[in-house]
């Protein structure tokens, strides 16, 4: 039986106090740059992408710009078309997250290393990726902001949140179970996750992110396109 991948190394998290960034510390536990605190990266308008690029057990950052992925310490990687939405997932359970895109115009997922595409959802849906069945590999899905519903391949549909919310997925307890759902409400700048305390964080225009920055538990944060900066929630 496959088991959920183990995130092994620990890193320290910097915080933001009164809008002032405390020093960001880079860890040598990984070949790439993880989000350890407020971390500027990319250009204004970039789209964030999060993944464990080196199988080091913790998540790292990246951005997607006009059909090209940019990740600290990695060469730019062209994939997809302008207008695509970046995704990343561990499709085969080997511990490495692989890049991909969701093309809203055709409702298709395209993944590096796959010769076939997956068509899913309706126009206006947003892509989601997670380990829905706790088998150690990530699967695809979409979130429909119009009716606040998660559609995950092989799983029952789940309605959660309000129209206009943005999806966020994570292993909220750091356990071996399936990844959990959540939403970020731009109107109130609040994260909502079933069974967990609400978290208000960010500024108008921010995009929700989640990742295992320092241990096996995913934590929420935001990416601010206006200044190209990642902000983890300082819990």
mmCIF file with all atom_site columns, C-alpha atoms in Angstrom:
data_model
loop_
_atom_site.group_PDB
_atom_site.id
_atom_site.type_symbol
_atom_site.label_atom_id
_atom_site.label_alt_id
_atom_site.label_comp_id
_atom_site.label_asym_id
_atom_site.label_entity_id
_atom_site.label_seq_id
_atom_site.pdbx_PDB_ins_code
_atom_site.Cartn_x
_atom_site.Cartn_y
_atom_site.Cartn_z
_atom_site.occupancy
_atom_site.B_iso_or_equiv
_atom_site.pdbx_formal_charge
_atom_site.auth_seq_id
_atom_site.auth_comp_id
_atom_site.auth_asym_id
_atom_site.auth_atom_id
_atom_site.pdbx_PDB_model_num
ATOM 1   C CA . UNK A 1 1   ? 0.000   0.000  0.000   1.00 0.00 ? 1   UNK A CA 1
ATOM 2   C CA . UNK A 1 2   ? 1.362   3.416  -0.913  1.00 0.00 ? 2   UNK A CA 1
ATOM 3   C CA . UNK A 1 3   ? 1.961   5.820  1.950   1.00 0.00 ? 3   UNK A CA 1
ATOM 4   C CA . UNK A 1 4   ? 1.843   9.580  2.022   1.00 0.00 ? 4   UNK A CA 1
ATOM 5   C CA . UNK A 1 5   ? 5.264   11.024 1.356   1.00 0.00 ? 5   UNK A CA 1
ATOM 6   C CA . UNK A 1 6   ? 7.204   12.058 4.439   1.00 0.00 ? 6   UNK A CA 1
ATOM 7   C CA . UNK A 1 7   ? 8.470   15.627 4.651   1.00 0.00 ? 7   UNK A CA 1
ATOM 8   C CA . UNK A 1 8   ? 11.754  15.259 6.433   1.00 0.00 ? 8   UNK A CA 1
ATOM 9   C CA . UNK A 1 9   ? 13.660  18.493 7.059   1.00 0.00 ? 9   UNK A CA 1
ATOM 10  C CA . UNK A 1 10  ? 12.821  21.429 9.309   1.00 0.00 ? 10  UNK A CA 1
ATOM 11  C CA . UNK A 1 11  ? 13.161  25.101 8.465   1.00 0.00 ? 11  UNK A CA 1
ATOM 12  C CA . UNK A 1 12  ? 12.583  28.302 10.398  1.00 0.00 ? 12  UNK A CA 1
ATOM 13  C CA . UNK A 1 13  ? 9.836   30.736 9.483   1.00 0.00 ? 13  UNK A CA 1
ATOM 14  C CA . UNK A 1 14  ? 10.284  34.489 9.444   1.00 0.00 ? 14  UNK A CA 1
ATOM 15  C CA . UNK A 1 15  ? 7.295   36.707 10.134  1.00 0.00 ? 15  UNK A CA 1
ATOM 16  C CA . UNK A 1 16  ? 5.815   40.052 9.183   1.00 0.00 ? 16  UNK A CA 1
ATOM 17  C CA . UNK A 1 17  ? 5.155   42.532 11.962  1.00 0.00 ? 17  UNK A CA 1
ATOM 18  C CA . UNK A 1 18  ? 3.206   45.724 11.247  1.00 0.00 ? 18  UNK A CA 1
ATOM 19  C CA . UNK A 1 19  ? 3.927   45.329 7.554   1.00 0.00 ? 19  UNK A CA 1
ATOM 20  C CA . UNK A 1 20  ? 7.697   45.165 8.068   1.00 0.00 ? 20  UNK A CA 1
ATOM 21  C CA . UNK A 1 21  ? 9.433   42.027 6.868   1.00 0.00 ? 21  UNK A CA 1
ATOM 22  C CA . UNK A 1 22  ? 11.761  40.325 9.330   1.00 0.00 ? 22  UNK A CA 1
ATOM 23  C CA . UNK A 1 23  ? 14.894  38.823 7.774   1.00 0.00 ? 23  UNK A CA 1
ATOM 24  C CA . UNK A 1 24  ? 14.291  35.892 5.462   1.00 0.00 ? 24  UNK A CA 1
ATOM 25  C CA . UNK A 1 25  ? 16.500  32.885 6.149   1.00 0.00 ? 25  UNK A CA 1
ATOM 26  C CA . UNK A 1 26  ? 17.369  30.451 3.384   1.00 0.00 ? 26  UNK A CA 1
ATOM 27  C CA . UNK A 1 27  ? 17.850  26.809 4.353   1.00 0.00 ? 27  UNK A CA 1
ATOM 28  C CA . UNK A 1 28  ? 20.603  24.549 3.033   1.00 0.00 ? 28  UNK A CA 1
ATOM 29  C CA . UNK A 1 29  ? 18.398  21.491 3.529   1.00 0.00 ? 29  UNK A CA 1
ATOM 30  C CA . UNK A 1 30  ? 17.090  21.860 -0.006  1.00 0.00 ? 30  UNK A CA 1
ATOM 31  C CA . UNK A 1 31  ? 18.581  22.617 -3.375  1.00 0.00 ? 31  UNK A CA 1
ATOM 32  C CA . UNK A 1 32  ? 15.827  25.133 -4.010  1.00 0.00 ? 32  UNK A CA 1
ATOM 33  C CA . UNK A 1 33  ? 14.415  28.065 -2.110  1.00 0.00 ? 33  UNK A CA 1
ATOM 34  C CA . UNK A 1 34  ? 11.551  27.350 0.252   1.00 0.00 ? 34  UNK A CA 1
ATOM 35  C CA . UNK A 1 35  ? 9.214   29.963 1.635   1.00 0.00 ? 35  UNK A CA 1
ATOM 36  C CA . UNK A 1 36  ? 10.651  30.707 5.069   1.00 0.00 ? 36  UNK A CA 1
ATOM 37  C CA . UNK A 1 37  ? 9.241   34.185 5.441   1.00 0.00 ? 37  UNK A CA 1
ATOM 38  C CA . UNK A 1 38  ? 8.161   37.121 3.305   1.00 0.00 ? 38  UNK A CA 1
ATOM 39  C CA . UNK A 1 39  ? 10.024  36.378 0.100   1.00 0.00 ? 39  UNK A CA 1
ATOM 40  C CA . UNK A 1 40  ? 10.021  38.611 -2.988  1.00 0.00 ? 40  UNK A CA 1
ATOM 41  C CA . UNK A 1 41  ? 10.313  36.650 -6.200  1.00 0.00 ? 41  UNK A CA 1
ATOM 42  C CA . UNK A 1 42  ? 9.193   37.221 -9.754  1.00 0.00 ? 42  UNK A CA 1
ATOM 43  C CA . UNK A 1 43  ? 7.598   40.153 -11.531 1.00 0.00 ? 43  UNK A CA 1
ATOM 44  C CA . UNK A 1 44  ? 4.331   41.979 -10.853 1.00 0.00 ? 44  UNK A CA 1
ATOM 45  C CA . UNK A 1 45  ? 1.426   39.975 -12.227 1.00 0.00 ? 45  UNK A CA 1
ATOM 46  C CA . UNK A 1 46  ? 3.128   36.575 -12.009 1.00 0.00 ? 46  UNK A CA 1
ATOM 47  C CA . UNK A 1 47  ? 1.086   33.549 -10.951 1.00 0.00 ? 47  UNK A CA 1
ATOM 48  C CA . UNK A 1 48  ? 2.376   31.567 -7.944  1.00 0.00 ? 48  UNK A CA 1
ATOM 49  C CA . UNK A 1 49  ? 3.140   27.848 -8.011  1.00 0.00 ? 49  UNK A CA 1
ATOM 50  C CA . UNK A 1 50  ? 4.164   25.742 -5.008  1.00 0.00 ? 50  UNK A CA 1
ATOM 51  C CA . UNK A 1 51  ? 5.800   22.305 -4.973  1.00 0.00 ? 51  UNK A CA 1
ATOM 52  C CA . UNK A 1 52  ? 8.506   20.051 -3.597  1.00 0.00 ? 52  UNK A CA 1
ATOM 53  C CA . UNK A 1 53  ? 10.888  20.344 -6.554  1.00 0.00 ? 53  UNK A CA 1
ATOM 54  C CA . UNK A 1 54  ? 13.768  18.331 -5.077  1.00 0.00 ? 54  UNK A CA 1
ATOM 55  C CA . UNK A 1 55  ? 11.953  15.695 -2.995  1.00 0.00 ? 55  UNK A CA 1
ATOM 56  C CA . UNK A 1 56  ? 13.505  17.269 0.097   1.00 0.00 ? 56  UNK A CA 1
ATOM 57  C CA . UNK A 1 57  ? 10.307  16.884 2.061   1.00 0.00 ? 57  UNK A CA 1
ATOM 58  C CA . UNK A 1 58  ? 9.336   20.566 2.118   1.00 0.00 ? 58  UNK A CA 1
ATOM 59  C CA . UNK A 1 59  ? 7.650   22.808 -0.386  1.00 0.00 ? 59  UNK A CA 1
ATOM 60  C CA . UNK A 1 60  ? 9.350   25.467 -2.474  1.00 0.00 ? 60  UNK A CA 1
ATOM 61  C CA . UNK A 1 61  ? 8.155   28.469 -4.433  1.00 0.00 ? 61  UNK A CA 1
ATOM 62  C CA . UNK A 1 62  ? 7.931   29.414 -8.070  1.00 0.00 ? 62  UNK A CA 1
ATOM 63  C CA . UNK A 1 63  ? 6.047   31.668 -10.450 1.00 0.00 ? 63  UNK A CA 1
ATOM 64  C CA . UNK A 1 64  ? 4.530   31.292 -13.900 1.00 0.00 ? 64  UNK A CA 1
ATOM 65  C CA . UNK A 1 65  ? 4.860   34.078 -16.454 1.00 0.00 ? 65  UNK A CA 1
ATOM 66  C CA . UNK A 1 66  ? 3.657   34.036 -20.057 1.00 0.00 ? 66  UNK A CA 1
ATOM 67  C CA . UNK A 1 67  ? 4.073   30.302 -20.500 1.00 0.00 ? 67  UNK A CA 1
ATOM 68  C CA . UNK A 1 68  ? 7.353   30.014 -18.572 1.00 0.00 ? 68  UNK A CA 1
ATOM 69  C CA . UNK A 1 69  ? 7.980   28.636 -15.066 1.00 0.00 ? 69  UNK A CA 1
ATOM 70  C CA . UNK A 1 70  ? 10.581  30.395 -12.921 1.00 0.00 ? 70  UNK A CA 1
ATOM 71  C CA . UNK A 1 71  ? 11.915  28.756 -9.735  1.00 0.00 ? 71  UNK A CA 1
ATOM 72  C CA . UNK A 1 72  ? 14.871  29.825 -7.569  1.00 0.00 ? 72  UNK A CA 1
ATOM 73  C CA . UNK A 1 73  ? 18.066  27.913 -8.507  1.00 0.00 ? 73  UNK A CA 1
ATOM 74  C CA . UNK A 1 74  ? 16.355  26.321 -11.542 1.00 0.00 ? 74  UNK A CA 1
ATOM 75  C CA . UNK A 1 75  ? 16.564  27.324 -15.180 1.00 0.00 ? 75  UNK A CA 1
ATOM 76  C CA . UNK A 1 76  ? 13.385  28.854 -16.632 1.00 0.00 ? 76  UNK A CA 1
ATOM 77  C CA . UNK A 1 77  ? 11.127  26.165 -18.046 1.00 0.00 ? 77  UNK A CA 1
ATOM 78  C CA . UNK A 1 78  ? 8.757   26.918 -20.881 1.00 0.00 ? 78  UNK A CA 1
ATOM 79  C CA . UNK A 1 79  ? 5.528   24.951 -20.829 1.00 0.00 ? 79  UNK A CA 1
ATOM 80  C CA . UNK A 1 80  ? 1.996   25.806 -21.805 1.00 0.00 ? 80  UNK A CA 1
ATOM 81  C CA . UNK A 1 81  ? 0.540   28.967 -23.263 1.00 0.00 ? 81  UNK A CA 1
ATOM 82  C CA . UNK A 1 82  ? 0.013   32.495 -21.972 1.00 0.00 ? 82  UNK A CA 1
ATOM 83  C CA . UNK A 1 83  ? -3.254  32.478 -20.050 1.00 0.00 ? 83  UNK A CA 1
ATOM 84  C CA . UNK A 1 84  ? -2.730  28.986 -18.644 1.00 0.00 ? 84  UNK A CA 1
ATOM 85  C CA . UNK A 1 85  ? -2.918  28.481 -14.871 1.00 0.00 ? 85  UNK A CA 1
ATOM 86  C CA . UNK A 1 86  ? 0.115   26.760 -13.286 1.00 0.00 ? 86  UNK A CA 1
ATOM 87  C CA . UNK A 1 87  ? -0.216  23.555 -11.265 1.00 0.00 ? 87  UNK A CA 1
ATOM 88  C CA . UNK A 1 88  ? 2.200   21.123 -9.644  1.00 0.00 ? 88  UNK A CA 1
ATOM 89  C CA . UNK A 1 89  ? 1.748   17.664 -8.184  1.00 0.00 ? 89  UNK A CA 1
ATOM 90  C CA . UNK A 1 90  ? 3.404   14.392 -7.288  1.00 0.00 ? 90  UNK A CA 1
ATOM 91  C CA . UNK A 1 91  ? 1.616   12.273 -9.870  1.00 0.00 ? 91  UNK A CA 1
ATOM 92  C CA . UNK A 1 92  ? 3.505   9.005  -9.257  1.00 0.00 ? 92  UNK A CA 1
ATOM 93  C CA . UNK A 1 93  ? 4.292   9.168  -5.536  1.00 0.00 ? 93  UNK A CA 1
ATOM 94  C CA . UNK A 1 94  ? 8.064   9.523  -5.974  1.00 0.00 ? 94  UNK A CA 1
ATOM 95  C CA . UNK A 1 95  ? 8.284   12.628 -3.769  1.00 0.00 ? 95  UNK A CA 1
ATOM 96  C CA . UNK A 1 96  ? 8.996   15.043 -6.630  1.00 0.00 ? 96  UNK A CA 1
ATOM 97  C CA . UNK A 1 97  ? 6.321   17.520 -7.644  1.00 0.00 ? 97  UNK A CA 1
ATOM 98  C CA . UNK A 1 98  ? 6.069   17.924 -11.415 1.00 0.00 ? 98  UNK A CA 1
ATOM 99  C CA . UNK A 1 99  ? 4.907   21.015 -13.282 1.00 0.00 ? 99  UNK A CA 1
ATOM 100 C CA . UNK A 1 100 ? 1.781   21.356 -15.359 1.00 0.00 ? 100 UNK A CA 1
ATOM 101 C CA . UNK A 1 101 ? -0.898  23.800 -16.453 1.00 0.00 ? 101 UNK A CA 1
ATOM 102 C CA . UNK A 1 102 ? -4.659  24.070 -16.643 1.00 0.00 ? 102 UNK A CA 1
ATOM 103 C CA . UNK A 1 103 ? -5.941  25.697 -19.824 1.00 0.00 ? 103 UNK A CA 1
ATOM 104 C CA . UNK A 1 104 ? -9.197  27.497 -19.022 1.00 0.00 ? 104 UNK A CA 1
ATOM 105 C CA . UNK A 1 105 ? -10.174 27.961 -22.675 1.00 0.00 ? 105 UNK A CA 1
ATOM 106 C CA . UNK A 1 106 ? -10.306 24.194 -23.283 1.00 0.00 ? 106 UNK A CA 1
ATOM 107 C CA . UNK A 1 107 ? -10.765 23.021 -19.656 1.00 0.00 ? 107 UNK A CA 1
ATOM 108 C CA . UNK A 1 108 ? -7.751  20.726 -20.047 1.00 0.00 ? 108 UNK A CA 1
ATOM 109 C CA . UNK A 1 109 ? -4.908  19.739 -17.751 1.00 0.00 ? 109 UNK A CA 1
ATOM 110 C CA . UNK A 1 110 ? -1.468  19.384 -19.338 1.00 0.00 ? 110 UNK A CA 1
ATOM 111 C CA . UNK A 1 111 ? 1.355   17.820 -17.294 1.00 0.00 ? 111 UNK A CA 1
ATOM 112 C CA . UNK A 1 112 ? 5.060   17.534 -18.011 1.00 0.00 ? 112 UNK A CA 1
ATOM 113 C CA . UNK A 1 113 ? 5.898   13.940 -18.927 1.00 0.00 ? 113 UNK A CA 1
ATOM 114 C CA . UNK A 1 114 ? 2.351   13.009 -19.916 1.00 0.00 ? 114 UNK A CA 1
ATOM 115 C CA . UNK A 1 115 ? 1.381   12.499 -23.544 1.00 0.00 ? 115 UNK A CA 1
ATOM 116 C CA . UNK A 1 116 ? -2.321  12.833 -22.835 1.00 0.00 ? 116 UNK A CA 1
ATOM 117 C CA . UNK A 1 117 ? -4.425  15.632 -21.422 1.00 0.00 ? 117 UNK A CA 1
ATOM 118 C CA . UNK A 1 118 ? -7.306  15.499 -18.947 1.00 0.00 ? 118 UNK A CA 1
ATOM 119 C CA . UNK A 1 119 ? -10.470 17.467 -19.680 1.00 0.00 ? 119 UNK A CA 1
ATOM 120 C CA . UNK A 1 120 ? -12.375 18.477 -16.572 1.00 0.00 ? 120 UNK A CA 1
ATOM 121 C CA . UNK A 1 121 ? -14.752 21.172 -15.458 1.00 0.00 ? 121 UNK A CA 1
ATOM 122 C CA . UNK A 1 122 ? -16.581 24.104 -16.968 1.00 0.00 ? 122 UNK A CA 1
ATOM 123 C CA . UNK A 1 123 ? -15.448 27.458 -18.245 1.00 0.00 ? 123 UNK A CA 1
ATOM 124 C CA . UNK A 1 124 ? -14.554 29.608 -15.253 1.00 0.00 ? 124 UNK A CA 1
ATOM 125 C CA . UNK A 1 125 ? -13.485 26.695 -13.051 1.00 0.00 ? 125 UNK A CA 1
ATOM 126 C CA . UNK A 1 126 ? -10.169 26.835 -11.184 1.00 0.00 ? 126 UNK A CA 1
ATOM 127 C CA . UNK A 1 127 ? -7.719  23.898 -11.018 1.00 0.00 ? 127 UNK A CA 1
ATOM 128 C CA . UNK A 1 128 ? -6.962  22.080 -7.769  1.00 0.00 ? 128 UNK A CA 1
ATOM 129 C CA . UNK A 1 129 ? -4.423  19.351 -7.009  1.00 0.00 ? 129 UNK A CA 1
ATOM 130 C CA . UNK A 1 130 ? -4.260  17.073 -3.983  1.00 0.00 ? 130 UNK A CA 1
ATOM 131 C CA . UNK A 1 131 ? -3.958  13.559 -2.650  1.00 0.00 ? 131 UNK A CA 1
ATOM 132 C CA . UNK A 1 132 ? -7.678  12.850 -2.470  1.00 0.00 ? 132 UNK A CA 1
ATOM 133 C CA . UNK A 1 133 ? -7.477  9.195  -1.388  1.00 0.00 ? 133 UNK A CA 1
ATOM 134 C CA . UNK A 1 134 ? -4.308  9.109  0.771   1.00 0.00 ? 134 UNK A CA 1
ATOM 135 C CA . UNK A 1 135 ? -2.451  6.839  -1.653  1.00 0.00 ? 135 UNK A CA 1
ATOM 136 C CA . UNK A 1 136 ? 0.665   9.021  -1.772  1.00 0.00 ? 136 UNK A CA 1
ATOM 137 C CA . UNK A 1 137 ? 0.009   10.452 -5.239  1.00 0.00 ? 137 UNK A CA 1
ATOM 138 C CA . UNK A 1 138 ? -1.716  13.653 -6.256  1.00 0.00 ? 138 UNK A CA 1
ATOM 139 C CA . UNK A 1 139 ? -4.856  13.786 -8.345  1.00 0.00 ? 139 UNK A CA 1
ATOM 140 C CA . UNK A 1 140 ? -6.658  16.502 -10.281 1.00 0.00 ? 140 UNK A CA 1
ATOM 141 C CA . UNK A 1 141 ? -9.822  18.444 -9.682  1.00 0.00 ? 141 UNK A CA 1
ATOM 142 C CA . UNK A 1 142 ? -11.509 21.804 -10.169 1.00 0.00 ? 142 UNK A CA 1
ATOM 143 C CA . UNK A 1 143 ? -13.278 24.319 -7.971  1.00 0.00 ? 143 UNK A CA 1
ATOM 144 C CA . UNK A 1 144 ? -16.292 26.126 -9.358  1.00 0.00 ? 144 UNK A CA 1
ATOM 145 C CA . UNK A 1 145 ? -16.516 29.602 -7.813  1.00 0.00 ? 145 UNK A CA 1
ATOM 146 C CA . UNK A 1 146 ? -20.037 30.116 -9.154  1.00 0.00 ? 146 UNK A CA 1
ATOM 147 C CA . UNK A 1 147 ? -21.525 27.379 -6.961  1.00 0.00 ? 147 UNK A CA 1
ATOM 148 C CA . UNK A 1 148 ? -18.727 26.953 -4.391  1.00 0.00 ? 148 UNK A CA 1
ATOM 149 C CA . UNK A 1 149 ? -18.216 23.294 -5.265  1.00 0.00 ? 149 UNK A CA 1
ATOM 150 C CA . UNK A 1 150 ? -15.106 21.106 -5.376  1.00 0.00 ? 150 UNK A CA 1
ATOM 151 C CA . UNK A 1 151 ? -15.061 18.480 -8.132  1.00 0.00 ? 151 UNK A CA 1
ATOM 152 C CA . UNK A 1 152 ? -12.294 15.921 -7.565  1.00 0.00 ? 152 UNK A CA 1
ATOM 153 C CA . UNK A 1 153 ? -11.567 12.960 -9.793  1.00 0.00 ? 153 UNK A CA 1
ATOM 154 C CA . UNK A 1 154 ? -12.776 9.779  -8.105  1.00 0.00 ? 154 UNK A CA 1
ATOM 155 C CA . UNK A 1 155 ? -14.347 11.584 -5.144  1.00 0.00 ? 155 UNK A CA 1
ATOM 156 C CA . UNK A 1 156 ? -17.790 12.913 -4.223  1.00 0.00 ? 156 UNK A CA 1
ATOM 157 C CA . UNK A 1 157 ? -18.474 16.556 -5.020  1.00 0.00 ? 157 UNK A CA 1
ATOM 158 C CA . UNK A 1 158 ? -18.217 18.869 -2.014  1.00 0.00 ? 158 UNK A CA 1
ATOM 159 C CA . UNK A 1 159 ? -19.888 22.262 -1.724  1.00 0.00 ? 159 UNK A CA 1
ATOM 160 C CA . UNK A 1 160 ? -18.024 24.587 0.617   1.00 0.00 ? 160 UNK A CA 1
ATOM 161 C CA . UNK A 1 161 ? -17.663 28.336 0.856   1.00 0.00 ? 161 UNK A CA 1
ATOM 162 C CA . UNK A 1 162 ? -19.398 31.204 -0.881  1.00 0.00 ? 162 UNK A CA 1
ATOM 163 C CA . UNK A 1 163 ? -19.608 32.184 -4.543  1.00 0.00 ? 163 UNK A CA 1
ATOM 164 C CA . UNK A 1 164 ? -16.421 33.986 -5.540  1.00 0.00 ? 164 UNK A CA 1
ATOM 165 C CA . UNK A 1 165 ? -14.192 32.201 -3.032  1.00 0.00 ? 165 UNK A CA 1
ATOM 166 C CA . UNK A 1 166 ? -10.817 30.881 -4.190  1.00 0.00 ? 166 UNK A CA 1
ATOM 167 C CA . UNK A 1 167 ? -9.763  27.273 -3.483  1.00 0.00 ? 167 UNK A CA 1
ATOM 168 C CA . UNK A 1 168 ? -6.871  26.201 -1.283  1.00 0.00 ? 168 UNK A CA 1
ATOM 169 C CA . UNK A 1 169 ? -5.762  22.594 -0.728  1.00 0.00 ? 169 UNK A CA 1
ATOM 170 C CA . UNK A 1 170 ? -3.430  21.179 1.915   1.00 0.00 ? 170 UNK A CA 1
ATOM 171 C CA . UNK A 1 171 ? -2.469  18.478 4.364   1.00 0.00 ? 171 UNK A CA 1
ATOM 172 C CA . UNK A 1 172 ? -3.693  20.549 7.284   1.00 0.00 ? 172 UNK A CA 1
ATOM 173 C CA . UNK A 1 173 ? -2.806  18.090 10.054  1.00 0.00 ? 173 UNK A CA 1
ATOM 174 C CA . UNK A 1 174 ? 0.436   16.678 8.664   1.00 0.00 ? 174 UNK A CA 1
ATOM 175 C CA . UNK A 1 175 ? -0.922  13.145 8.899   1.00 0.00 ? 175 UNK A CA 1
ATOM 176 C CA . UNK A 1 176 ? -1.115  10.246 6.489   1.00 0.00 ? 176 UNK A CA 1
ATOM 177 C CA . UNK A 1 177 ? -4.690  10.935 5.443   1.00 0.00 ? 177 UNK A CA 1
ATOM 178 C CA . UNK A 1 178 ? -6.110  12.635 2.391   1.00 0.00 ? 178 UNK A CA 1
ATOM 179 C CA . UNK A 1 179 ? -5.498  16.309 1.684   1.00 0.00 ? 179 UNK A CA 1
ATOM 180 C CA . UNK A 1 180 ? -8.128  18.722 2.919   1.00 0.00 ? 180 UNK A CA 1
ATOM 181 C CA . UNK A 1 181 ? -10.054 21.446 1.151   1.00 0.00 ? 181 UNK A CA 1
ATOM 182 C CA . UNK A 1 182 ? -10.431 25.096 2.018   1.00 0.00 ? 182 UNK A CA 1
ATOM 183 C CA . UNK A 1 183 ? -11.266 28.474 0.535   1.00 0.00 ? 183 UNK A CA 1
ATOM 184 C CA . UNK A 1 184 ? -9.938  32.010 0.669   1.00 0.00 ? 184 UNK A CA 1
ATOM 185 C CA . UNK A 1 185 ? -12.538 34.754 0.648   1.00 0.00 ? 185 UNK A CA 1
ATOM 186 C CA . UNK A 1 186 ? -11.146 37.852 -1.072  1.00 0.00 ? 186 UNK A CA 1
ATOM 187 C CA . UNK A 1 187 ? -13.919 40.088 0.313   1.00 0.00 ? 187 UNK A CA 1
ATOM 188 C CA . UNK A 1 188 ? -12.884 39.410 3.907   1.00 0.00 ? 188 UNK A CA 1
ATOM 189 C CA . UNK A 1 189 ? -9.282  38.225 3.345   1.00 0.00 ? 189 UNK A CA 1
ATOM 190 C CA . UNK A 1 190 ? -10.142 35.098 5.323   1.00 0.00 ? 190 UNK A CA 1
ATOM 191 C CA . UNK A 1 191 ? -9.184  31.438 4.989   1.00 0.00 ? 191 UNK A CA 1
ATOM 192 C CA . UNK A 1 192 ? -11.895 28.906 5.833   1.00 0.00 ? 192 UNK A CA 1
ATOM 193 C CA . UNK A 1 193 ? -11.107 25.196 6.282   1.00 0.00 ? 193 UNK A CA 1
ATOM 194 C CA . UNK A 1 194 ? -13.568 22.598 7.591   1.00 0.00 ? 194 UNK A CA 1
ATOM 195 C CA . UNK A 1 195 ? -13.019 21.947 11.293  1.00 0.00 ? 195 UNK A CA 1
ATOM 196 C CA . UNK A 1 196 ? -10.221 24.503 11.659  1.00 0.00 ? 196 UNK A CA 1
ATOM 197 C CA . UNK A 1 197 ? -10.098 28.087 12.949  1.00 0.00 ? 197 UNK A CA 1
ATOM 198 C CA . UNK A 1 198 ? -10.633 30.839 10.408  1.00 0.00 ? 198 UNK A CA 1
ATOM 199 C CA . UNK A 1 199 ? -7.524  32.834 9.489   1.00 0.00 ? 199 UNK A CA 1
ATOM 200 C CA . UNK A 1 200 ? -7.717  36.432 8.308   1.00 0.00 ? 200 UNK A CA 1
ATOM 201 C CA . UNK A 1 201 ? -4.582  37.409 6.433   1.00 0.00 ? 201 UNK A CA 1
ATOM 202 C CA . UNK A 1 202 ? -3.420  39.361 3.426   1.00 0.00 ? 202 UNK A CA 1
ATOM 203 C CA . UNK A 1 203 ? -4.375  42.416 1.409   1.00 0.00 ? 203 UNK A CA 1
ATOM 204 C CA . UNK A 1 204 ? -6.925  42.978 -1.354  1.00 0.00 ? 204 UNK A CA 1
ATOM 205 C CA . UNK A 1 205 ? -5.709  41.378 -4.568  1.00 0.00 ? 205 UNK A CA 1
ATOM 206 C CA . UNK A 1 206 ? -3.673  38.666 -2.835  1.00 0.00 ? 206 UNK A CA 1
ATOM 207 C CA . UNK A 1 207 ? -3.840  35.057 -4.027  1.00 0.00 ? 207 UNK A CA 1
ATOM 208 C CA . UNK A 1 208 ? -4.032  32.117 -1.579  1.00 0.00 ? 208 UNK A CA 1
ATOM 209 C CA . UNK A 1 209 ? -1.184  29.612 -1.315  1.00 0.00 ? 209 UNK A CA 1
ATOM 210 C CA . UNK A 1 210 ? -0.463  26.626 0.916   1.00 0.00 ? 210 UNK A CA 1
ATOM 211 C CA . UNK A 1 211 ? 2.608   24.521 1.526   1.00 0.00 ? 211 UNK A CA 1
ATOM 212 C CA . UNK A 1 212 ? 4.708   22.587 4.020   1.00 0.00 ? 212 UNK A CA 1
ATOM 213 C CA . UNK A 1 213 ? 7.328   25.243 4.741   1.00 0.00 ? 213 UNK A CA 1
ATOM 214 C CA . UNK A 1 214 ? 8.912   23.809 7.900   1.00 0.00 ? 214 UNK A CA 1
ATOM 215 C CA . UNK A 1 215 ? 7.412   20.390 8.663   1.00 0.00 ? 215 UNK A CA 1
ATOM 216 C CA . UNK A 1 216 ? 4.903   17.946 7.235   1.00 0.00 ? 216 UNK A CA 1
ATOM 217 C CA . UNK A 1 217 ? 1.878   20.166 7.886   1.00 0.00 ? 217 UNK A CA 1
ATOM 218 C CA . UNK A 1 218 ? 0.672   22.499 5.157   1.00 0.00 ? 218 UNK A CA 1
ATOM 219 C CA . UNK A 1 219 ? 0.167   26.108 6.195   1.00 0.00 ? 219 UNK A CA 1
ATOM 220 C CA . UNK A 1 220 ? -1.633  28.873 4.388   1.00 0.00 ? 220 UNK A CA 1
ATOM 221 C CA . UNK A 1 221 ? -0.253  32.109 3.051   1.00 0.00 ? 221 UNK A CA 1
ATOM 222 C CA . UNK A 1 222 ? -0.707  34.585 0.242   1.00 0.00 ? 222 UNK A CA 1
ATOM 223 C CA . UNK A 1 223 ? 1.111   35.729 -2.858  1.00 0.00 ? 223 UNK A CA 1
ATOM 224 C CA . UNK A 1 224 ? 0.889   39.433 -3.623  1.00 0.00 ? 224 UNK A CA 1
ATOM 225 C CA . UNK A 1 225 ? 1.037   39.987 -7.398  1.00 0.00 ? 225 UNK A CA 1
ATOM 226 C CA . UNK A 1 226 ? 1.403   43.753 -6.972  1.00 0.00 ? 226 UNK A CA 1
ATOM 227 C CA . UNK A 1 227 ? 4.853   43.410 -5.383  1.00 0.00 ? 227 UNK A CA 1
ATOM 228 C CA . UNK A 1 228 ? 5.716   39.830 -6.375  1.00 0.00 ? 228 UNK A CA 1
ATOM 229 C CA . UNK A 1 229 ? 6.070   38.667 -2.776  1.00 0.00 ? 229 UNK A CA 1
ATOM 230 C CA . UNK A 1 230 ? 5.132   35.437 -0.989  1.00 0.00 ? 230 UNK A CA 1
ATOM 231 C CA . UNK A 1 231 ? 3.823   35.845 2.571   1.00 0.00 ? 231 UNK A CA 1
ATOM 232 C CA . UNK A 1 232 ? 3.381   32.742 4.770   1.00 0.00 ? 232 UNK A CA 1
ATOM 233 C CA . UNK A 1 233 ? 0.923   33.109 7.610   1.00 0.00 ? 233 UNK A CA 1
ATOM 234 C CA . UNK A 1 234 ? 3.089   33.587 10.743  1.00 0.00 ? 234 UNK A CA 1
ATOM 235 C CA . UNK A 1 235 ? 1.623   30.908 13.011  1.00 0.00 ? 235 UNK A CA 1
#
